Amino acid sequence: MPEHILSNSDLEAMVETSDEWITERTGIKERRLAKDIPVFEMAAIAAQKALEDASVSPSEIDVIIAATITPDYYTPSLSCLVQKQLCANRAFCFDINAACSGFCYALDIADNYIKTNKAKTILIVASEAISRITDYTDRNTCVLFGDGAGAIVACAGRDRGMYDCILKAIGSMGDVLKAGMFSENKYIKMAGREVYKFAVNANVDTITSLLERNNIGIEDIDHIIPHQANKRIISAVSIKLGINADKIYTNLEKYGNTSSASIPICLDEMNKKNMLKSGDMLILVGFGGGLTYGGSLIQWI
Ligand code: UT7
């Protein structure tokens, strides 16, 4: 995470809002801003730490998949820039754009490379500087987003880590959450209530389908790690599905919505807090622009 903190009280000085409104409607207290740190630098730092945690050297990486909607360049891609930083010279590299669902999409792609024996070791990195496409005069959006990066190393093994993955998209609803390519439309524009309703339904649909398809109940799941957009979205989903709130991990109060990076940032925090035990069953669930959504059922090895 970048070090610069933008608190709710900082935002009170920028737009007509209040700490009380932001906390009640979203659960967010502060978020981090990359300022002049490039997206690839945050990505490379996260990737380096993930490799160290996994005891994998850069020369072992077969593929680097980067998820972002805020790359530093059209080309070279974020994944190629990460490759260069790490000297992971054997890897082939590409970026994907599935907005806040980017990490879930990347995980499924990685799983398919591994299951078809095309790769053994895959670095997935999600890095975003959403502050660069945020209009800090628009109170409807500027209170929500933050910057950050997260990474994981996915490896082929004898154990079954990835059980299932579901990905979906509703392109016909894309207009409710948009950021353009040109200076006049580059800032995020969002119909908040529409996205809110979509988000609750998308999360419920993904979690229910993952449970049904794999013949397991919610009681068999140890942790749910949702995309960190809004505490009310997360609690609406937990009420609808009767999920005990302590099974659902959140850190959005500290970081806001970091788009595709939010799920791997949570995973890293949970790992560092020793919350993830071997054999634990996890559901990761994301949604975002596109509109896109999806999630995975994973066993922590
Ligand atoms: O990764 C996906 C990204 N997006 C999301 O997940 C967003 C999903 N949507 C949401 O989280 C919520 O819809 C928001 C947090 C964006 C908004 O909450 P809401 O409860 O849906 O509020 P609203 O948009 O219906 O607005 C209610 C009122 C409006 O005032 P009026 O028209 O009732 O007078 C807004 O102008 O709140 C006003 N408002 C604010 N007031 C103070 C909107 N933003 C703010 C603000 N501070 N920051």
CSV table of C-alpha atoms and ligand atoms in Angstrom, one decimal:
chain,number,residue,atom,x,y,z
A,1,MET,CA,0.0,0.0,0.0
A,2,PRO,CA,1.3,3.5,-0.7
A,3,GLU,CA,1.9,5.5,2.5
A,4,HIS,CA,0.0,8.6,1.7
A,5,ILE,CA,-3.4,8.6,3.6
A,6,LEU,CA,-6.5,10.5,2.5
A,7,SER,CA,-8.9,10.5,5.4
A,8,ASN,CA,-12.6,11.3,5.6
A,9,SER,CA,-11.8,14.6,7.3
A,10,ASP,CA,-9.4,15.4,4.4
A,11,LEU,CA,-12.3,14.9,2.0
A,12,GLU,CA,-14.6,17.1,4.2
A,13,ALA,CA,-12.2,19.9,3.1
A,14,MET,CA,-12.5,19.0,-0.6
A,15,VAL,CA,-16.2,18.3,-1.2
A,16,GLU,CA,-19.5,18.7,0.6
A,17,THR,CA,-19.4,15.5,2.7
A,18,SER,CA,-18.9,14.3,6.2
A,19,ASP,CA,-17.0,11.6,8.0
A,20,GLU,CA,-20.4,10.5,9.4
A,21,TRP,CA,-22.0,10.2,5.9
A,22,ILE,CA,-19.1,8.3,4.5
A,23,THR,CA,-18.7,6.0,7.5
A,24,GLU,CA,-22.5,5.2,7.6
A,25,ARG,CA,-23.0,4.7,3.9
A,26,THR,CA,-19.8,2.9,3.0
A,27,GLY,CA,-17.8,1.9,6.2
A,28,ILE,CA,-14.7,3.6,4.7
A,29,LYS,CA,-12.6,5.8,7.1
A,30,GLU,CA,-9.5,6.4,5.0
A,31,ARG,CA,-7.8,5.3,1.7
A,32,ARG,CA,-4.2,5.4,0.3
A,33,LEU,CA,-3.1,7.5,-2.6
A,34,ALA,CA,-0.2,6.5,-4.9
A,35,LYS,CA,0.6,10.2,-5.7
A,36,ASP,CA,3.6,10.0,-8.0
A,37,ILE,CA,4.4,6.3,-7.5
A,38,PRO,CA,3.9,4.4,-10.8
A,39,VAL,CA,1.4,1.6,-10.9
A,40,PHE,CA,4.1,-0.8,-12.1
A,41,GLU,CA,6.3,0.1,-9.0
A,42,MET,CA,3.5,-0.8,-6.6
A,43,ALA,CA,2.9,-4.0,-8.6
A,44,ALA,CA,6.6,-5.0,-8.6
A,45,ILE,CA,6.8,-4.5,-4.8
A,46,ALA,CA,3.7,-6.6,-4.2
A,47,ALA,CA,5.0,-9.2,-6.7
A,48,GLN,CA,8.4,-9.3,-5.0
A,49,LYS,CA,6.9,-9.9,-1.6
A,50,ALA,CA,4.6,-12.6,-2.9
A,51,LEU,CA,7.5,-14.4,-4.5
A,52,GLU,CA,9.5,-14.2,-1.2
A,53,ASP,CA,6.5,-15.5,0.8
A,54,ALA,CA,6.1,-18.4,-1.7
A,55,SER,CA,9.8,-19.1,-1.8
A,56,VAL,CA,9.7,-18.9,-5.6
A,57,SER,CA,12.5,-17.2,-7.6
A,58,PRO,CA,11.7,-14.9,-10.5
A,59,SER,CA,13.4,-17.3,-12.9
A,60,GLU,CA,10.7,-20.0,-12.1
A,61,ILE,CA,7.8,-17.8,-13.3
A,62,ASP,CA,6.2,-19.1,-16.5
A,63,VAL,CA,3.5,-16.4,-16.9
A,64,ILE,CA,2.8,-13.0,-15.4
A,65,ILE,CA,-0.8,-11.9,-15.5
A,66,ALA,CA,-1.5,-8.3,-14.4
A,67,ALA,CA,-5.0,-7.0,-13.7
A,68,THR,CA,-5.5,-3.2,-13.9
A,69,ILE,CA,-7.7,-0.5,-15.3
A,70,THR,CA,-5.1,2.2,-14.5
A,71,PRO,CA,-1.9,1.1,-16.3
A,72,ASP,CA,1.0,3.6,-16.6
A,73,TYR,CA,1.2,3.0,-20.4
A,74,TYR,CA,-0.8,1.7,-23.3
A,75,THR,CA,2.4,-0.2,-24.0
A,76,PRO,CA,4.5,-1.7,-22.5
A,77,SER,CA,1.9,-3.5,-20.5
A,78,LEU,CA,1.9,-3.5,-16.7
A,79,SER,CA,2.9,-7.2,-16.7
A,80,CYS,CA,5.9,-6.6,-19.0
A,81,LEU,CA,7.0,-3.7,-16.7
A,82,VAL,CA,6.8,-6.1,-13.7
A,83,GLN,CA,8.7,-8.7,-15.6
A,84,LYS,CA,11.5,-6.2,-16.2
A,85,GLN,CA,11.6,-5.1,-12.6
A,86,LEU,CA,11.8,-8.7,-11.3
A,87,CYS,CA,14.1,-10.0,-14.1
A,88,ALA,CA,11.6,-12.8,-14.6
A,89,ASN,CA,12.9,-13.3,-18.1
A,90,ARG,CA,11.3,-16.7,-18.8
A,91,ALA,CA,7.7,-15.5,-18.3
A,92,PHE,CA,5.3,-14.4,-21.0
A,93,CYS,CA,3.2,-11.5,-19.9
A,94,PHE,CA,-0.2,-10.0,-20.5
A,95,ASP,CA,-2.7,-7.6,-18.8
A,96,ILE,CA,-6.4,-8.0,-18.4
A,97,ASN,CA,-9.1,-5.5,-17.8
A,98,ALA,CA,-12.1,-6.8,-15.9
A,99,ALA,CA,-12.2,-3.7,-13.6
A,100,CYS,CA,-12.8,-4.7,-9.9
A,101,SER,CA,-13.3,-8.3,-11.0
A,102,GLY,CA,-9.9,-8.4,-12.5
A,103,PHE,CA,-8.2,-10.6,-9.9
A,104,CYS,CA,-11.0,-13.2,-10.1
A,105,TYR,CA,-10.7,-13.3,-13.9
A,106,ALA,CA,-6.9,-13.6,-13.7
A,107,LEU,CA,-7.1,-16.4,-11.2
A,108,ASP,CA,-9.3,-18.4,-13.5
A,109,ILE,CA,-7.0,-17.8,-16.4
A,110,ALA,CA,-4.0,-19.0,-14.3
A,111,ASP,CA,-5.9,-22.1,-13.2
A,112,ASN,CA,-6.6,-23.0,-16.8
A,113,TYR,CA,-2.9,-22.6,-17.8
A,114,ILE,CA,-2.0,-24.9,-14.9
A,115,LYS,CA,-4.7,-27.5,-15.4
A,116,THR,CA,-3.8,-27.8,-19.1
A,117,ASN,CA,-0.1,-28.1,-18.2
A,118,LYS,CA,0.9,-25.0,-20.1
A,119,ALA,CA,2.4,-23.5,-17.1
A,120,LYS,CA,3.5,-24.5,-13.6
A,121,THR,CA,4.2,-21.2,-11.8
A,122,ILE,CA,2.1,-18.1,-12.4
A,123,LEU,CA,2.4,-14.6,-10.9
A,124,ILE,CA,-0.8,-12.7,-10.7
A,125,VAL,CA,-0.5,-9.1,-9.7
A,126,ALA,CA,-3.3,-6.5,-9.4
A,127,SER,CA,-2.3,-2.9,-9.1
A,128,GLU,CA,-4.4,0.2,-9.3
A,129,ALA,CA,-4.1,4.0,-9.0
A,130,ILE,CA,-7.8,4.7,-9.1
A,131,SER,CA,-7.0,8.2,-7.8
A,132,ARG,CA,-5.8,9.0,-11.3
A,133,ILE,CA,-9.3,8.5,-12.7
A,134,THR,CA,-11.1,10.0,-9.7
A,135,ASP,CA,-12.8,13.4,-9.9
A,136,TYR,CA,-12.1,15.0,-6.5
A,137,THR,CA,-14.9,17.4,-7.0
A,138,ASP,CA,-17.5,14.6,-7.3
A,139,ARG,CA,-18.6,13.5,-3.9
A,140,ASN,CA,-20.6,10.6,-5.3
A,141,THR,CA,-17.3,8.8,-6.3
A,142,CYS,CA,-14.3,10.4,-4.7
A,143,VAL,CA,-15.0,9.1,-1.2
A,144,LEU,CA,-15.0,5.5,-2.4
A,145,PHE,CA,-11.7,4.7,-4.1
A,146,GLY,CA,-8.1,4.2,-3.1
A,147,ASP,CA,-4.8,3.0,-4.6
A,148,GLY,CA,-2.8,-0.2,-3.9
A,149,ALA,CA,-1.5,-3.5,-5.2
A,150,GLY,CA,-1.6,-7.2,-4.3
A,151,ALA,CA,-0.1,-10.3,-5.7
A,152,ILE,CA,-0.2,-14.1,-5.5
A,153,VAL,CA,1.9,-16.9,-6.9
A,154,ALA,CA,-0.2,-19.8,-8.2
A,155,CYS,CA,1.7,-23.1,-8.6
A,156,ALA,CA,0.9,-26.5,-10.0
A,157,GLY,CA,0.9,-29.1,-7.2
A,158,ARG,CA,-0.5,-32.5,-6.2
A,159,ASP,CA,-3.0,-30.9,-3.9
A,160,ARG,CA,-6.2,-29.4,-5.2
A,161,GLY,CA,-6.1,-25.7,-4.4
A,162,MET,CA,-8.6,-24.3,-6.9
A,163,TYR,CA,-12.0,-26.1,-6.8
A,164,ASP,CA,-14.1,-24.0,-9.0
A,165,CYS,CA,-14.4,-20.6,-10.6
A,166,ILE,CA,-17.4,-18.7,-12.0
A,167,LEU,CA,-17.0,-15.6,-14.3
A,168,LYS,CA,-19.8,-13.5,-15.7
A,169,ALA,CA,-20.4,-10.2,-17.5
A,170,ILE,CA,-23.3,-8.0,-18.3
A,171,GLY,CA,-22.0,-5.7,-21.0
A,172,SER,CA,-25.5,-4.2,-21.6
A,173,MET,CA,-25.2,-2.5,-18.2
A,174,GLY,CA,-21.8,-1.1,-18.7
A,175,ASP,CA,-23.0,2.5,-18.7
A,176,VAL,CA,-23.7,2.5,-15.0
A,177,LEU,CA,-19.9,2.6,-14.2
A,178,LYS,CA,-17.7,4.2,-16.7
A,179,ALA,CA,-14.3,5.8,-17.1
A,180,GLY,CA,-13.1,6.9,-20.6
A,181,MET,CA,-9.8,7.0,-22.4
A,182,PHE,CA,-9.7,10.7,-23.2
A,183,SER,CA,-9.1,13.7,-20.9
A,184,GLU,CA,-12.7,15.0,-21.2
A,185,ASN,CA,-14.2,11.7,-20.0
A,186,LYS,CA,-11.4,10.0,-18.0
A,187,TYR,CA,-13.0,10.3,-14.6
A,188,ILE,CA,-15.2,7.6,-13.1
A,189,LYS,CA,-18.9,8.3,-13.5
A,190,MET,CA,-21.2,6.0,-11.6
A,191,ALA,CA,-24.9,5.5,-11.0
A,192,GLY,CA,-24.2,4.4,-7.4
A,193,ARG,CA,-27.6,2.9,-6.6
A,194,GLU,CA,-27.7,0.8,-9.8
A,195,VAL,CA,-24.2,-0.5,-9.1
A,196,TYR,CA,-25.2,-1.2,-5.5
A,197,LYS,CA,-28.2,-3.4,-6.5
A,198,PHE,CA,-26.1,-5.2,-9.2
A,199,ALA,CA,-23.3,-5.7,-6.6
A,200,VAL,CA,-25.6,-7.4,-4.0
A,201,ASN,CA,-27.2,-9.6,-6.6
A,202,ALA,CA,-23.8,-10.5,-8.2
A,203,ASN,CA,-22.3,-11.5,-4.9
A,204,VAL,CA,-25.3,-13.6,-3.9
A,205,ASP,CA,-25.4,-15.3,-7.4
A,206,THR,CA,-21.7,-16.1,-7.3
A,207,ILE,CA,-21.6,-17.5,-3.8
A,208,THR,CA,-24.8,-19.5,-4.2
A,209,SER,CA,-23.6,-21.0,-7.5
A,210,LEU,CA,-20.2,-21.9,-6.2
A,211,LEU,CA,-21.8,-23.7,-3.2
A,212,GLU,CA,-24.5,-25.5,-5.3
A,213,ARG,CA,-22.1,-26.5,-8.1
A,214,ASN,CA,-19.7,-28.1,-5.6
A,215,ASN,CA,-22.4,-29.6,-3.4
A,216,ILE,CA,-21.3,-27.9,-0.2
A,217,GLY,CA,-23.0,-25.6,2.3
A,218,ILE,CA,-22.0,-22.2,3.6
A,219,GLU,CA,-21.1,-24.0,6.9
A,220,ASP,CA,-18.2,-25.7,5.0
A,221,ILE,CA,-16.7,-22.3,4.1
A,222,ASP,CA,-14.1,-20.9,6.5
A,223,HIS,CA,-13.7,-17.4,5.0
A,224,ILE,CA,-15.4,-15.3,2.4
A,225,ILE,CA,-13.2,-12.6,0.9
A,226,PRO,CA,-15.3,-10.1,-1.0
A,227,HIS,CA,-14.2,-7.2,-3.2
A,228,GLN,CA,-14.0,-4.3,-0.8
A,229,ALA,CA,-16.4,-1.7,-2.2
A,230,ASN,CA,-18.9,-0.9,0.6
A,231,LYS,CA,-19.6,-2.4,4.0
A,232,ARG,CA,-23.4,-2.2,3.4
A,233,ILE,CA,-23.1,-4.3,0.2
A,234,ILE,CA,-21.2,-6.9,2.2
A,235,SER,CA,-23.7,-7.0,5.1
A,236,ALA,CA,-26.7,-7.1,2.7
A,237,VAL,CA,-25.1,-10.2,1.1
A,238,SER,CA,-24.4,-11.8,4.5
A,239,ILE,CA,-28.0,-11.2,5.6
A,240,LYS,CA,-29.5,-12.6,2.3
A,241,LEU,CA,-27.3,-15.8,2.6
A,242,GLY,CA,-27.4,-16.1,6.4
A,243,ILE,CA,-23.6,-15.9,6.6
A,244,ASN,CA,-22.0,-15.3,9.9
A,245,ALA,CA,-20.4,-11.8,9.7
A,246,ASP,CA,-17.1,-13.1,11.2
A,247,LYS,CA,-16.6,-15.4,8.2
A,248,ILE,CA,-16.4,-12.4,5.9
A,249,TYR,CA,-13.1,-10.5,5.8
A,250,THR,CA,-13.1,-6.7,5.4
A,251,ASN,CA,-10.4,-4.0,5.4
A,252,LEU,CA,-12.2,-1.4,3.4
A,253,GLU,CA,-12.3,1.0,6.4
A,254,LYS,CA,-8.5,1.5,5.9
A,255,TYR,CA,-8.1,1.3,2.1
A,256,GLY,CA,-11.5,2.1,0.4
A,257,ASN,CA,-12.1,0.4,-2.9
A,258,THR,CA,-8.8,-0.5,-4.6
A,259,SER,CA,-10.6,-2.2,-7.6
A,260,SER,CA,-8.8,-5.4,-8.7
A,261,ALA,CA,-6.2,-5.1,-5.9
A,262,SER,CA,-8.7,-5.4,-3.1
A,263,ILE,CA,-9.0,-9.2,-2.9
A,264,PRO,CA,-5.2,-10.0,-3.0
A,265,ILE,CA,-4.6,-7.2,-0.5
A,266,CYS,CA,-7.1,-9.0,1.9
A,267,LEU,CA,-5.5,-12.4,1.3
A,268,ASP,CA,-2.1,-11.0,2.2
A,269,GLU,CA,-3.4,-9.4,5.4
A,270,MET,CA,-5.2,-12.6,6.4
A,271,ASN,CA,-2.1,-14.6,5.7
A,272,LYS,CA,0.1,-12.3,7.7
A,273,LYS,CA,-2.4,-12.5,10.6
A,274,ASN,CA,-2.2,-16.3,10.4
A,275,MET,CA,-5.9,-16.5,9.8
A,276,LEU,CA,-5.5,-18.9,6.9
A,277,LYS,CA,-4.9,-22.6,7.9
A,278,SER,CA,-4.0,-25.4,5.7
A,279,GLY,CA,-7.3,-27.0,4.5
A,280,ASP,CA,-9.4,-23.9,5.0
A,281,MET,CA,-12.1,-23.4,2.3
A,282,LEU,CA,-12.3,-19.9,0.9
A,283,ILE,CA,-14.7,-18.1,-1.4
A,284,LEU,CA,-13.3,-15.0,-3.2
A,285,VAL,CA,-16.0,-12.9,-4.8
A,286,GLY,CA,-15.7,-9.8,-7.0
A,287,PHE,CA,-17.8,-7.4,-9.1
A,288,GLY,CA,-17.2,-4.2,-11.0
A,289,GLY,CA,-17.2,-2.2,-14.2
A,290,GLY,CA,-18.0,-3.9,-17.5
A,291,LEU,CA,-20.2,-4.9,-15.7
A,292,THR,CA,-18.3,-8.0,-14.7
A,293,TYR,CA,-18.5,-10.4,-11.7
A,294,GLY,CA,-17.4,-13.8,-10.5
A,295,GLY,CA,-15.5,-15.7,-7.9
A,296,SER,CA,-13.6,-18.8,-6.9
A,297,LEU,CA,-13.8,-21.6,-4.4
A,298,ILE,CA,-10.3,-22.4,-3.1
A,299,GLN,CA,-8.7,-24.6,-0.6
A,300,TRP,CA,-5.8,-23.0,1.2
A,301,ILE,CA,-2.9,-25.4,0.9
B,1,UT7,O1,-16.2,-1.6,-7.4
B,1,UT7,C1,-17.5,-1.1,-7.8
B,1,UT7,C2,-17.6,0.3,-7.5
B,1,UT7,N1,-18.8,0.9,-7.0
B,1,UT7,C3,-19.6,0.5,-6.0
B,1,UT7,O2,-19.5,-0.5,-5.4
B,1,UT7,C4,-20.6,1.5,-5.6
B,1,UT7,C5,-22.0,0.9,-5.2
B,1,UT7,N2,-22.8,2.0,-4.7
B,1,UT7,C6,-22.7,2.4,-3.4
B,1,UT7,O3,-21.8,2.0,-2.7
B,1,UT7,C7,-23.6,3.5,-2.9
B,1,UT7,O4,-24.7,3.6,-3.9
B,1,UT7,C8,-23.0,4.9,-2.7
B,1,UT7,C9,-22.1,4.8,-1.4
B,1,UT7,C10,-22.1,5.3,-3.9
B,1,UT7,C11,-24.0,5.9,-2.4
B,1,UT7,O5,-24.8,5.6,-1.3
B,1,UT7,P1,-26.4,5.6,-1.4
B,1,UT7,O6,-26.9,5.3,-0.1
B,1,UT7,O7,-26.8,4.8,-2.6
B,1,UT7,O8,-26.7,7.2,-1.7
B,1,UT7,P2,-27.3,7.9,-3.0
B,1,UT7,O9,-26.4,7.8,-4.1
B,1,UT7,O10,-28.7,7.4,-3.2
B,1,UT7,O11,-27.4,9.4,-2.4
B,1,UT7,C12,-28.2,9.7,-1.3
B,1,UT7,C13,-27.9,11.2,-1.0
B,1,UT7,C14,-28.0,12.1,-2.2
B,1,UT7,O12,-28.5,13.3,-1.8
B,1,UT7,P3,-30.1,13.6,-2.0
B,1,UT7,O13,-30.3,13.5,-3.5
B,1,UT7,O14,-30.8,12.6,-1.2
B,1,UT7,O15,-30.3,15.0,-1.5
B,1,UT7,C15,-26.6,12.3,-2.6
B,1,UT7,O16,-26.4,13.5,-3.3
B,1,UT7,O17,-26.5,11.3,-0.5
B,1,UT7,C16,-25.9,12.3,-1.3
B,1,UT7,N3,-24.5,12.0,-1.3
B,1,UT7,C17,-23.6,12.4,-0.4
B,1,UT7,N4,-23.7,13.2,0.7
B,1,UT7,C18,-22.6,13.4,1.4
B,1,UT7,C19,-23.8,11.3,-2.3
B,1,UT7,N5,-22.5,11.2,-2.0
B,1,UT7,C20,-22.3,11.9,-0.8
B,1,UT7,C21,-21.2,12.2,0.0
B,1,UT7,N6,-21.4,12.9,1.1
B,1,UT7,N7,-20.0,11.7,-0.3
